[in-house]
Amino acid sequence: MDDEPLKDWAERRDAKIGRLRAVPVVSGDGPRAAHLQPDAPRAIERWNGHAWEPHGLTANLAEAKAVLYPEARESSNPLHDPVPKPLGPGTGKHRKAP
């Protein structure tokens, strides 16, 4: 059996501390998938190393994404986005002949 050293496991576990997730606030056994109820409020939970604990509340999926992914909001400026590279010269099968 290939046991992982305890030190490696602890480092991997500690790397996840502070991770956030958004959970839809729905009653009963309602759908919990984000795409099914984008206007439902979301509970933001934070991983403390042992369990998910309440961290915040948002009104909908868009606000939850802004909390979970703040770097996406910063890079939405087209002036700062990287310019896509054009296709280089070549004669691959996927390219049409001129």
PDB file of C-alpha atoms in Angstrom:
ATOM      1  CA  MET A   1       0.000   0.000   0.000  1.00  0.00           C
ATOM      2  CA  ASP A   2       1.333   3.425  -0.948  1.00  0.00           C
ATOM      3  CA  ASP A   3       0.704   5.592   2.085  1.00  0.00           C
ATOM      4  CA  GLU A   4       1.184   9.298   1.730  1.00  0.00           C
ATOM      5  CA  PRO A   5       3.422  10.910   4.347  1.00  0.00           C
ATOM      6  CA  LEU A   6       1.416  12.766   6.993  1.00  0.00           C
ATOM      7  CA  LYS A   7       3.360  15.947   6.291  1.00  0.00           C
ATOM      8  CA  ASP A   8       2.279  15.954   2.611  1.00  0.00           C
ATOM      9  CA  TRP A   9      -1.352  15.298   3.548  1.00  0.00           C
ATOM     10  CA  ALA A  10      -1.338  18.119   6.126  1.00  0.00           C
ATOM     11  CA  GLU A  11       0.128  20.572   3.588  1.00  0.00           C
ATOM     12  CA  ARG A  12      -2.546  19.635   1.054  1.00  0.00           C
ATOM     13  CA  ARG A  13      -5.289  19.999   3.682  1.00  0.00           C
ATOM     14  CA  ASP A  14      -3.981  23.358   4.928  1.00  0.00           C
ATOM     15  CA  ALA A  15      -3.794  24.713   1.375  1.00  0.00           C
ATOM     16  CA  LYS A  16      -7.603  24.446   1.187  1.00  0.00           C
ATOM     17  CA  ILE A  17      -8.244  26.496   4.341  1.00  0.00           C
ATOM     18  CA  GLY A  18      -9.999  29.730   3.490  1.00  0.00           C
ATOM     19  CA  ARG A  19     -11.576  28.417   0.289  1.00  0.00           C
ATOM     20  CA  LEU A  20     -15.011  29.908  -0.371  1.00  0.00           C
ATOM     21  CA  ARG A  21     -18.084  28.349  -1.949  1.00  0.00           C
ATOM     22  CA  ALA A  22     -21.584  29.603  -2.750  1.00  0.00           C
ATOM     23  CA  VAL A  23     -24.565  27.445  -1.807  1.00  0.00           C
ATOM     24  CA  PRO A  24     -28.076  28.314  -3.024  1.00  0.00           C
ATOM     25  CA  VAL A  25     -30.513  29.043  -0.205  1.00  0.00           C
ATOM     26  CA  VAL A  26     -33.503  26.905  -1.195  1.00  0.00           C
ATOM     27  CA  SER A  27     -36.119  25.206   0.925  1.00  0.00           C
ATOM     28  CA  GLY A  28     -36.364  21.445   1.272  1.00  0.00           C
ATOM     29  CA  ASP A  29     -34.869  19.238  -1.388  1.00  0.00           C
ATOM     30  CA  GLY A  30     -35.097  21.906  -4.099  1.00  0.00           C
ATOM     31  CA  PRO A  31     -32.540  22.112  -6.896  1.00  0.00           C
ATOM     32  CA  ARG A  32     -29.123  23.187  -5.625  1.00  0.00           C
ATOM     33  CA  ALA A  33     -27.392  23.611  -8.979  1.00  0.00           C
ATOM     34  CA  ALA A  34     -26.376  27.216  -9.667  1.00  0.00           C
ATOM     35  CA  HIS A  35     -27.711  27.304 -13.208  1.00  0.00           C
ATOM     36  CA  LEU A  36     -31.230  26.241 -12.180  1.00  0.00           C
ATOM     37  CA  GLN A  37     -31.976  29.190  -9.889  1.00  0.00           C
ATOM     38  CA  PRO A  38     -29.594  32.066 -10.699  1.00  0.00           C
ATOM     39  CA  ASP A  39     -31.827  34.595  -8.894  1.00  0.00           C
ATOM     40  CA  ALA A  40     -31.953  32.637  -5.613  1.00  0.00           C
ATOM     41  CA  PRO A  41     -29.920  34.025  -2.698  1.00  0.00           C
ATOM     42  CA  ARG A  42     -26.577  32.363  -1.979  1.00  0.00           C
ATOM     43  CA  ALA A  43     -24.889  31.576   1.305  1.00  0.00           C
ATOM     44  CA  ILE A  44     -21.128  32.068   1.072  1.00  0.00           C
ATOM     45  CA  GLU A  45     -19.323  29.434   3.132  1.00  0.00           C
ATOM     46  CA  ARG A  46     -15.640  29.271   4.106  1.00  0.00           C
ATOM     47  CA  TRP A  47     -13.654  26.077   4.709  1.00  0.00           C
ATOM     48  CA  ASN A  48     -11.910  26.224   8.097  1.00  0.00           C
ATOM     49  CA  GLY A  49      -9.989  22.970   7.725  1.00  0.00           C
ATOM     50  CA  HIS A  50     -12.669  20.782   9.281  1.00  0.00           C
ATOM     51  CA  ALA A  51     -16.091  22.076   8.171  1.00  0.00           C
ATOM     52  CA  TRP A  52     -17.812  24.724   6.049  1.00  0.00           C
ATOM     53  CA  GLU A  53     -18.741  27.749   8.179  1.00  0.00           C
ATOM     54  CA  PRO A  54     -20.993  30.712   7.252  1.00  0.00           C
ATOM     55  CA  HIS A  55     -19.055  33.624   5.790  1.00  0.00           C
ATOM     56  CA  GLY A  56     -21.635  35.842   4.071  1.00  0.00           C
ATOM     57  CA  LEU A  57     -24.847  36.101   2.084  1.00  0.00           C
ATOM     58  CA  THR A  58     -25.492  37.395  -1.430  1.00  0.00           C
ATOM     59  CA  ALA A  59     -28.721  38.212  -3.257  1.00  0.00           C
ATOM     60  CA  ASN A  60     -28.060  36.136  -6.400  1.00  0.00           C
ATOM     61  CA  LEU A  61     -25.548  34.142  -8.416  1.00  0.00           C
ATOM     62  CA  ALA A  62     -23.934  37.200 -10.027  1.00  0.00           C
ATOM     63  CA  GLU A  63     -23.084  38.724  -6.636  1.00  0.00           C
ATOM     64  CA  ALA A  64     -21.815  35.357  -5.393  1.00  0.00           C
ATOM     65  CA  LYS A  65     -19.470  35.074  -8.375  1.00  0.00           C
ATOM     66  CA  ALA A  66     -18.156  38.581  -7.671  1.00  0.00           C
ATOM     67  CA  VAL A  67     -17.290  37.468  -4.115  1.00  0.00           C
ATOM     68  CA  LEU A  68     -15.790  34.123  -5.139  1.00  0.00           C
ATOM     69  CA  TYR A  69     -13.818  35.383  -8.152  1.00  0.00           C
ATOM     70  CA  PRO A  70     -12.744  39.009  -7.538  1.00  0.00           C
ATOM     71  CA  GLU A  71      -9.863  38.701 -10.030  1.00  0.00           C
ATOM     72  CA  ALA A  72     -12.354  38.106 -12.877  1.00  0.00           C
ATOM     73  CA  ARG A  73     -13.945  41.490 -12.216  1.00  0.00           C
ATOM     74  CA  GLU A  74     -10.553  43.214 -12.370  1.00  0.00           C
ATOM     75  CA  SER A  75      -9.535  41.617 -15.690  1.00  0.00           C
ATOM     76  CA  SER A  76     -12.818  42.432 -17.438  1.00  0.00           C
ATOM     77  CA  ASN A  77     -11.295  45.654 -18.787  1.00  0.00           C
ATOM     78  CA  PRO A  78     -10.586  45.053 -22.511  1.00  0.00           C
ATOM     79  CA  LEU A  79      -7.644  47.469 -22.450  1.00  0.00           C
ATOM     80  CA  HIS A  80      -5.770  45.238 -19.999  1.00  0.00           C
ATOM     81  CA  ASP A  81      -6.747  41.847 -21.454  1.00  0.00           C
ATOM     82  CA  PRO A  82      -4.057  40.026 -23.421  1.00  0.00           C
ATOM     83  CA  VAL A  83      -4.356  40.367 -27.192  1.00  0.00           C
ATOM     84  CA  PRO A  84      -5.118  37.025 -28.885  1.00  0.00           C
ATOM     85  CA  LYS A  85      -2.333  35.824 -31.150  1.00  0.00           C
ATOM     86  CA  PRO A  86      -3.208  35.443 -34.840  1.00  0.00           C
ATOM     87  CA  LEU A  87      -2.579  32.150 -36.556  1.00  0.00           C
ATOM     88  CA  GLY A  88       0.997  31.744 -37.611  1.00  0.00           C
ATOM     89  CA  PRO A  89       2.089  30.576 -41.036  1.00  0.00           C
ATOM     90  CA  GLY A  90       1.520  26.933 -41.779  1.00  0.00           C
ATOM     91  CA  THR A  91      -0.194  24.380 -43.984  1.00  0.00           C
ATOM     92  CA  GLY A  92      -1.972  22.195 -41.475  1.00  0.00           C
ATOM     93  CA  LYS A  93      -4.940  20.026 -42.450  1.00  0.00           C
ATOM     94  CA  HIS A  94      -7.309  22.360 -40.657  1.00  0.00           C
ATOM     95  CA  ARG A  95      -6.348  25.381 -42.771  1.00  0.00           C
ATOM     96  CA  LYS A  96      -7.832  26.219 -46.133  1.00  0.00           C
ATOM     97  CA  ALA A  97      -5.529  26.628 -49.086  1.00  0.00           C
ATOM     98  CA  PRO A  98      -5.290  30.237 -50.380  1.00  0.00           C
TER      99      PRO A  98
END
